[in-house]
mmCIF file with all atom_site columns, C-alpha atoms in Angstrom:
data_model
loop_
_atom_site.group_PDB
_atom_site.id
_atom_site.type_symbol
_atom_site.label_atom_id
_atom_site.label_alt_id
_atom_site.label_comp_id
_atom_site.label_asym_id
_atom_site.label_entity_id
_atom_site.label_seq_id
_atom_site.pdbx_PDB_ins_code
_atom_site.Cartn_x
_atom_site.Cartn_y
_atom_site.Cartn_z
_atom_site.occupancy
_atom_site.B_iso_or_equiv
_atom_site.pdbx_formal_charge
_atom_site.auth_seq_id
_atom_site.auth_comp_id
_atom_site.auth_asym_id
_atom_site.auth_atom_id
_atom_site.pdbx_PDB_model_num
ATOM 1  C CA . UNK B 1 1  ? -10.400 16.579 27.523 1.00 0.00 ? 1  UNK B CA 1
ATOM 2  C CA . UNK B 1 2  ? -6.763  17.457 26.021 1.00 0.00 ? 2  UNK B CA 1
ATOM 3  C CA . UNK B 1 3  ? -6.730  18.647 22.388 1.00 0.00 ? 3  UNK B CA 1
ATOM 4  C CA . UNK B 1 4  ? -3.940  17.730 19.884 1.00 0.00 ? 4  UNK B CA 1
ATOM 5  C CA . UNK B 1 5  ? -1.361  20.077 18.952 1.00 0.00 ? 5  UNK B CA 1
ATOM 6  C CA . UNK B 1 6  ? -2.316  19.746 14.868 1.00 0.00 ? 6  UNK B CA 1
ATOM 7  C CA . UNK B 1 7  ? -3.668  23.731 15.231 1.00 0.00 ? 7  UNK B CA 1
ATOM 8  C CA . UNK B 1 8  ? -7.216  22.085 14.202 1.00 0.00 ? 8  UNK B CA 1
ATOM 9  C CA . UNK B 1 9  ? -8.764  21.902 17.478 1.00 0.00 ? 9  UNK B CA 1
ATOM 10 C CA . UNK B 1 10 ? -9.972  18.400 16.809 1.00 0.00 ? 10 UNK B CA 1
ATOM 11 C CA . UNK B 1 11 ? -8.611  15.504 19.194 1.00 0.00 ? 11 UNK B CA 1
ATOM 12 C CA . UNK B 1 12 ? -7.067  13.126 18.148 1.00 0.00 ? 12 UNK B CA 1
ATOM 13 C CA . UNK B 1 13 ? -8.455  9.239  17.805 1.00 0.00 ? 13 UNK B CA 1
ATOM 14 C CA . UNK B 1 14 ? -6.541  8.025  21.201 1.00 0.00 ? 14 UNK B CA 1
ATOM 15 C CA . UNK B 1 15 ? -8.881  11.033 22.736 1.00 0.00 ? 15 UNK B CA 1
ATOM 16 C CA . UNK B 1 16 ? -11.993 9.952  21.091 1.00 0.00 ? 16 UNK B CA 1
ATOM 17 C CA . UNK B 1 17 ? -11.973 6.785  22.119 1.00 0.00 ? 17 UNK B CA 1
ATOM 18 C CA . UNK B 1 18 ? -10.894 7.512  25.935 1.00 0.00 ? 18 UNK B CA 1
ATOM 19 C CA . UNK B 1 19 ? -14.179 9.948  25.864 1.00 0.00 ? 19 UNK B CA 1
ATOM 20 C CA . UNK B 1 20 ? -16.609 7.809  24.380 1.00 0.00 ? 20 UNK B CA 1
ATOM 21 C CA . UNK B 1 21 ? -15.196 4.162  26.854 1.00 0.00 ? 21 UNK B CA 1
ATOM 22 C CA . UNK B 1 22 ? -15.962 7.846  29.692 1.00 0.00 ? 22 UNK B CA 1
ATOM 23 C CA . UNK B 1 23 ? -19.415 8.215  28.211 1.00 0.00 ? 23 UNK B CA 1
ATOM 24 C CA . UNK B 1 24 ? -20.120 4.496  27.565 1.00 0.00 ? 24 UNK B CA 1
ATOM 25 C CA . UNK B 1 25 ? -18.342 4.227  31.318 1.00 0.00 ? 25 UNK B CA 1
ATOM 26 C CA . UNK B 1 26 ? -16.455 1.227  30.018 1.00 0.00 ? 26 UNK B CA 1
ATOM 27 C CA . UNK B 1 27 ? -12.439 0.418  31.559 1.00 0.00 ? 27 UNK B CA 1
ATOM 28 C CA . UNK B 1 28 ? -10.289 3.113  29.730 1.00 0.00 ? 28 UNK B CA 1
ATOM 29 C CA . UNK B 1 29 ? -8.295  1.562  26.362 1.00 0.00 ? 29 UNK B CA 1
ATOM 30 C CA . UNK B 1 30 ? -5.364  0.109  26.943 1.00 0.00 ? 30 UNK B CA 1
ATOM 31 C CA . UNK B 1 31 ? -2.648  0.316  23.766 1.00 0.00 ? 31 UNK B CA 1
ATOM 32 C CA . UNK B 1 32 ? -0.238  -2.127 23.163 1.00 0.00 ? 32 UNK B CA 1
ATOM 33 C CA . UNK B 1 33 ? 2.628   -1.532 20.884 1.00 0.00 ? 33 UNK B CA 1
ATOM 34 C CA . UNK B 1 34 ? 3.896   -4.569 18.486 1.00 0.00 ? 34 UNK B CA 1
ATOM 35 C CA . UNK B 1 35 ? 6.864   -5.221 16.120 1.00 0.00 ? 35 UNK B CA 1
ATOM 36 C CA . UNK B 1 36 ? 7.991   -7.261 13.624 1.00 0.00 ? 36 UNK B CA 1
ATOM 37 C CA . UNK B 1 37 ? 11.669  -7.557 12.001 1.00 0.00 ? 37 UNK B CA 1
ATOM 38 C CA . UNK B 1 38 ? 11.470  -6.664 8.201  1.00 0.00 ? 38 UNK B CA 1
ATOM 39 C CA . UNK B 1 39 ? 14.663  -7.300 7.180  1.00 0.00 ? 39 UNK B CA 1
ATOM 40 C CA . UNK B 1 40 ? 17.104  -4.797 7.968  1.00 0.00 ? 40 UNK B CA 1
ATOM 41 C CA . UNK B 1 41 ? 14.062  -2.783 9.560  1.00 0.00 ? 41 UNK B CA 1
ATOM 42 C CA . UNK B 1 42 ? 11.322  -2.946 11.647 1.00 0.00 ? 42 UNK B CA 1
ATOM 43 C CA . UNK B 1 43 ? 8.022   -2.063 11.538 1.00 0.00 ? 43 UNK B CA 1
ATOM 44 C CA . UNK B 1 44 ? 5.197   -1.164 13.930 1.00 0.00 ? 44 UNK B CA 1
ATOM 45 C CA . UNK B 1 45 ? 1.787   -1.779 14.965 1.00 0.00 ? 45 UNK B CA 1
ATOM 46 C CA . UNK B 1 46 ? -0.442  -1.296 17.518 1.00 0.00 ? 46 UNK B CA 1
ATOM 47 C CA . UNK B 1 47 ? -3.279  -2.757 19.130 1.00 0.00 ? 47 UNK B CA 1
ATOM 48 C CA . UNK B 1 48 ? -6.169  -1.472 21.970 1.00 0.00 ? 48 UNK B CA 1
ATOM 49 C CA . UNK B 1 49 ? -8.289  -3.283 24.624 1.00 0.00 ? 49 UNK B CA 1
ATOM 50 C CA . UNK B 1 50 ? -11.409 -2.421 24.869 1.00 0.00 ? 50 UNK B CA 1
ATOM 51 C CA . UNK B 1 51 ? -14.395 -3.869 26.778 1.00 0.00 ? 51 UNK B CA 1
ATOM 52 C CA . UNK B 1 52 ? -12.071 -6.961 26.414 1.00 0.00 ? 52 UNK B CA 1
ATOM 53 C CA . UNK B 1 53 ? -11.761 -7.143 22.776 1.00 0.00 ? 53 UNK B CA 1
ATOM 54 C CA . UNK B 1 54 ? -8.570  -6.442 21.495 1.00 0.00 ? 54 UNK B CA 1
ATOM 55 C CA . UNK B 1 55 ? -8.823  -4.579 18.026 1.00 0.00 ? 55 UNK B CA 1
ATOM 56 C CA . UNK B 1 56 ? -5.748  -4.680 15.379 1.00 0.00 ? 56 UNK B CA 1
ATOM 57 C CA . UNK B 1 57 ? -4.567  -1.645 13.698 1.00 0.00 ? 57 UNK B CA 1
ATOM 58 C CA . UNK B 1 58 ? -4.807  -1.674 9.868  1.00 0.00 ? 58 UNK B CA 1
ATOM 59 C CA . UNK B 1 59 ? -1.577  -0.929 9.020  1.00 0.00 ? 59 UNK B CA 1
ATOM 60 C CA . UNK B 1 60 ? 2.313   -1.134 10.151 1.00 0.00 ? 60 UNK B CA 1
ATOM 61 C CA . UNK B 1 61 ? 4.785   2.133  10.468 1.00 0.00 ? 61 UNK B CA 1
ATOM 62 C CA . UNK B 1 62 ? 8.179   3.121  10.557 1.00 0.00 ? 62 UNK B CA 1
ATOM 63 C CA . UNK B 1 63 ? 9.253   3.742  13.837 1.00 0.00 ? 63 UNK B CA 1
ATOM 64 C CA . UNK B 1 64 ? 9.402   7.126  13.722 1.00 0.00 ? 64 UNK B CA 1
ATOM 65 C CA . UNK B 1 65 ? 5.459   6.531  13.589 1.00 0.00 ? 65 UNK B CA 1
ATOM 66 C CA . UNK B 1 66 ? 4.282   5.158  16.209 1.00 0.00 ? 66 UNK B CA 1
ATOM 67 C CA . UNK B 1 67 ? 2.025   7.325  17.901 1.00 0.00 ? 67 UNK B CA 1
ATOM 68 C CA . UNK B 1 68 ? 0.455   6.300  14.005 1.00 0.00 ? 68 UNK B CA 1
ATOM 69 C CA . UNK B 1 69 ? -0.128  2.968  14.619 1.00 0.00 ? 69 UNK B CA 1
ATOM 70 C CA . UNK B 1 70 ? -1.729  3.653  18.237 1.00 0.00 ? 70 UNK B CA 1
ATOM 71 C CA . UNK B 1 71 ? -4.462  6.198  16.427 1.00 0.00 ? 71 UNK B CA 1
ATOM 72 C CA . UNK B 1 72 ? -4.730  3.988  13.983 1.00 0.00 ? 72 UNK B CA 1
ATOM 73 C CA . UNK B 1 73 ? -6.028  1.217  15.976 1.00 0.00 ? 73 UNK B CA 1
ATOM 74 C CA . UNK B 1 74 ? -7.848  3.993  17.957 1.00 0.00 ? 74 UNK B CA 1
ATOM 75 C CA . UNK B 1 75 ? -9.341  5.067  15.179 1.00 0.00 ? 75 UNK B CA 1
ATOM 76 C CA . UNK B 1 76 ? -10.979 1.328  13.911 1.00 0.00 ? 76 UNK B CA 1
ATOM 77 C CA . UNK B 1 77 ? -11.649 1.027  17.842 1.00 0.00 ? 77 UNK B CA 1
ATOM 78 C CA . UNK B 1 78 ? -13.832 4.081  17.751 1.00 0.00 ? 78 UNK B CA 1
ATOM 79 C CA . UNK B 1 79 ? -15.786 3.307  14.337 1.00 0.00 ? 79 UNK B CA 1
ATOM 80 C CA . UNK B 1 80 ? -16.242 -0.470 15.650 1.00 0.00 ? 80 UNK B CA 1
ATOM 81 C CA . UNK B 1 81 ? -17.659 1.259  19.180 1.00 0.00 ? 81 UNK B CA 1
ATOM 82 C CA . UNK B 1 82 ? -20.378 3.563  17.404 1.00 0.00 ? 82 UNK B CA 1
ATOM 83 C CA . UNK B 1 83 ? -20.859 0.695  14.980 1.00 0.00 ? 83 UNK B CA 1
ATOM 84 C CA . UNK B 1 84 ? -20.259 3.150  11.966 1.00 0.00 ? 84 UNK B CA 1
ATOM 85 C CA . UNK B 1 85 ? -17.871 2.967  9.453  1.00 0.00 ? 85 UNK B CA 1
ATOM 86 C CA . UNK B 1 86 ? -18.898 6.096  6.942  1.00 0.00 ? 86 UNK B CA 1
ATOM 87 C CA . UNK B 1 87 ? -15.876 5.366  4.532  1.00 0.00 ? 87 UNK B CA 1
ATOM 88 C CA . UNK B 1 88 ? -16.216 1.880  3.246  1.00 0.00 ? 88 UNK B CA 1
ATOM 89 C CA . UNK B 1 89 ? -17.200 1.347  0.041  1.00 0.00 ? 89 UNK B CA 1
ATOM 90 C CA . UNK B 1 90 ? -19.331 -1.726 0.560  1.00 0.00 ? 90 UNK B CA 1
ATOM 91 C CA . UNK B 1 91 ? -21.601 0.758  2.582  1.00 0.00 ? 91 UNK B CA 1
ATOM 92 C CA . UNK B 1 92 ? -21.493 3.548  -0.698 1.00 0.00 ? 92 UNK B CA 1
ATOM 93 C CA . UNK B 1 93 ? -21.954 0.900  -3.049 1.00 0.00 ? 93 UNK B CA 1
ATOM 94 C CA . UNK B 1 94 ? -25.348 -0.667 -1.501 1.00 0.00 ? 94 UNK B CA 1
ATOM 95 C CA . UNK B 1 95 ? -26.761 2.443  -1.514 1.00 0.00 ? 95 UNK B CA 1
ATOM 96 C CA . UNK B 1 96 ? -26.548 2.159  -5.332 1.00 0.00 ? 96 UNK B CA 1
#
């Protein structure tokens, strides 16, 4: 497996995701890149395939960003795989 270039060490969403569809042996994730006219600008988003379901990024990005939007989408891919998502708060809160 490649490693980003961040000086962490840690790889990056797109890489955690490719790994676990390896482990899982599922079809590799396939990104697709959207736009949408914003004026005088446009914005960016991103979507992945995997094991057919196509999963949204949460957000859109300048396009000097993205690579943003694909770990983005990588990123809620990943969370929705392992079905774990440590950082919402409607998980913290029922623990109350």
């Amino acid at each position: 497996m490649s490693y980003s270039s961040y000086g962490s060490g840690a790889a990056t969403w797109q890489e955690r995701l490719e790994e676990k569809c390896r482990e899982a042996q599922l079809h590799p994730p396939v990104f697709q890149i959207m736009s949408d006219r914003r004026g005088g600008r446009t914005a960016w988003s991103s979507t992945v395939t995997v094991q057919g379901q196509n999963i949204s990024a949460r957000f859109w990005y300048d396009g000097q960003h993205v690579n943003n939007a694909k770990e983005d989408a990588a990123e809620v891919a990943l969370k929705h795989l392992v079905g774990s998502n440590p950082g919402s708060p409607q998980q913290s809160r029922s623990r109350w």
